[in-house]
């Protein structure tokens, strides 16, 4: 079993992550895009892990500062929990990530 740090910080502001046809962004859109980002090559390069099976809660609102939890499994089979924050109309930031299982 590979040893992972208990915690790492991901200061990743994902500007333009949301590519939507409409003017407004729903809570479900933020959830879906966060899941896609957790499984992206961009995060894999930054974090040093490849994640799969990402699942996020639907945020309670679409307001700046709203946080929601996500989970994903890394390439070693360890389960991670992430906290994602809405930081703009079409922007999210992963503010925390740690191995939880």
Coordinates of N, CA and C in Angstrom, one line a residue, residues 17-76:
X17 N -13.9 27.0 -16.3 CA -14.2 25.5 -16.3 C -15.6 25.3 -16.8
X18 N -16.5 26.1 -16.5 CA -17.9 26.0 -16.9 C -18.1 26.5 -18.3
X19 N -18.4 25.7 -19.2 CA -18.7 26.1 -20.6 C -20.1 25.8 -20.8
X20 N -21.0 26.8 -20.6 CA -22.4 26.6 -20.7 C -23.0 27.5 -21.8
X21 N -24.1 27.0 -22.4 CA -24.7 27.8 -23.5 C -25.5 29.0 -22.9
X22 N -26.1 28.8 -21.7 CA -27.0 29.8 -21.1 C -26.2 30.8 -20.3
X23 N -26.9 31.8 -19.9 CA -26.3 32.9 -19.1 C -26.2 32.5 -17.6
X24 N -27.1 31.7 -17.1 CA -27.0 31.3 -15.7 C -26.4 30.0 -15.5
X25 N -25.9 29.8 -14.3 CA -25.3 28.5 -13.9 C -26.1 27.9 -12.8
X26 N -26.5 26.7 -12.9 CA -27.3 26.0 -11.8 C -26.4 25.3 -10.9
X27 N -26.9 24.9 -9.7 CA -26.1 24.2 -8.7 C -25.7 22.8 -9.3
X28 N -26.5 22.2 -10.1 CA -26.2 21.0 -10.8 C -25.0 21.1 -11.7
X29 N -24.9 22.3 -12.4 CA -23.8 22.6 -13.3 C -22.5 22.6 -12.5
X30 N -22.5 23.3 -11.4 CA -21.3 23.3 -10.6 C -20.9 21.9 -10.1
X31 N -21.8 21.1 -9.7 CA -21.6 19.7 -9.3 C -20.9 18.9 -10.5
X32 N -21.6 19.0 -11.6 CA -21.1 18.2 -12.8 C -19.7 18.6 -13.2
X33 N -19.4 19.9 -13.2 CA -18.1 20.4 -13.6 C -17.0 20.1 -12.6
X34 N -17.4 20.1 -11.3 CA -16.4 19.8 -10.3 C -16.0 18.3 -10.5
X35 N -17.0 17.4 -10.7 CA -16.7 16.0 -11.0 C -15.8 15.9 -12.2
X36 N -16.0 16.6 -13.2 CA -15.2 16.5 -14.4 C -13.8 17.0 -14.1
X37 N -13.7 18.1 -13.4 CA -12.4 18.6 -13.0 C -11.6 17.7 -12.2
X38 N -12.2 17.0 -11.2 CA -11.5 16.1 -10.4 C -10.9 14.9 -11.2
X39 N -11.5 14.6 -12.3 CA -11.0 13.5 -13.1 C -10.1 14.0 -14.3
X40 N -9.8 15.3 -14.3 CA -9.1 15.9 -15.4 C -7.6 15.7 -15.3
X41 N -6.9 15.8 -16.5 CA -5.5 15.8 -16.5 C -4.8 17.0 -15.8
X42 N -5.5 18.1 -15.8 CA -5.0 19.3 -15.2 C -4.8 19.1 -13.7
X43 N -5.8 18.5 -13.0 CA -5.7 18.2 -11.6 C -4.6 17.1 -11.4
X44 N -4.6 16.1 -12.2 CA -3.6 15.0 -12.1 C -2.2 15.5 -12.1
X45 N -2.0 16.5 -13.0 CA -0.6 17.0 -13.1 C -0.3 17.9 -11.9
X46 N -1.2 18.6 -11.4 CA -1.0 19.5 -10.2 C -0.9 18.6 -8.9
X47 N -1.7 17.6 -8.7 CA -1.8 16.9 -7.5 C -0.8 15.7 -7.5
X48 N -0.4 15.2 -8.7 CA 0.4 14.0 -8.7 C -0.3 12.7 -8.6
X49 N -1.6 12.8 -8.7 CA -2.5 11.6 -8.6 C -3.5 11.7 -9.8
X50 N -3.9 10.5 -10.3 CA -5.0 10.5 -11.2 C -6.3 10.0 -10.5
X51 N -7.4 10.8 -10.6 CA -8.6 10.4 -9.9 C -9.7 9.9 -10.8
X52 N -10.5 9.0 -10.3 CA -11.6 8.5 -11.1 C -12.8 8.3 -10.1
X53 N -14.0 8.0 -10.7 CA -15.2 7.9 -10.0 C -15.5 9.1 -9.1
X54 N -15.3 10.3 -9.6 CA -15.6 11.5 -8.8 C -17.1 11.6 -8.6
X55 N -17.5 12.0 -7.4 CA -18.9 12.2 -7.1 C -18.9 13.4 -6.2
X56 N -19.8 14.4 -6.5 CA -19.9 15.6 -5.7 C -21.4 15.8 -5.2
X57 N -21.5 16.4 -4.1 CA -22.8 16.9 -3.6 C -23.3 18.0 -4.5
X58 N -24.6 18.2 -4.6 CA -25.1 19.4 -5.3 C -25.0 20.6 -4.3
X59 N -24.3 21.7 -4.7 CA -24.2 22.8 -3.8 C -25.5 23.3 -3.4
X60 N -25.6 23.9 -2.1 CA -26.9 24.4 -1.6 C -27.3 25.6 -2.4
X61 N -26.3 26.4 -2.9 CA -26.7 27.6 -3.7 C -25.6 27.8 -4.8
X62 N -25.7 28.8 -5.6 CA -24.7 29.1 -6.6 C -23.9 30.4 -6.2
X63 N -24.1 30.8 -5.0 CA -23.5 32.0 -4.5 C -22.0 31.8 -4.3
X64 N -21.2 32.9 -4.5 CA -19.8 32.9 -4.2 C -19.6 32.5 -2.7
X65 N -18.6 31.7 -2.4 CA -18.4 31.2 -1.1 C -19.1 29.9 -0.7
X66 N -20.0 29.5 -1.5 CA -20.7 28.2 -1.2 C -19.7 27.1 -1.4
X67 N -19.6 26.2 -0.4 CA -18.7 25.1 -0.4 C -19.5 23.8 -0.5
X68 N -18.9 22.8 -1.2 CA -19.6 21.5 -1.3 C -18.5 20.4 -1.3
X69 N -18.9 19.2 -0.9 CA -18.0 18.1 -0.8 C -18.0 17.2 -2.0
X70 N -16.8 16.6 -2.3 CA -16.7 15.7 -3.4 C -15.8 14.6 -2.9
X71 N -15.9 13.4 -3.6 CA -15.0 12.3 -3.3 C -14.6 11.7 -4.6
X72 N -13.4 11.1 -4.6 CA -12.9 10.4 -5.8 C -11.8 9.4 -5.3
X73 N -11.5 8.4 -6.2 CA -10.5 7.4 -5.9 C -9.3 7.7 -6.7
X74 N -8.1 7.6 -6.1 CA -6.9 7.8 -6.8 C -6.3 6.6 -7.5
X75 N -5.3 6.7 -8.3 CA -4.7 5.6 -9.1 C -4.2 4.5 -8.2
X76 N -4.0 4.7 -6.9 CA -3.6 3.6 -6.0 C -4.8 3.0 -5.3

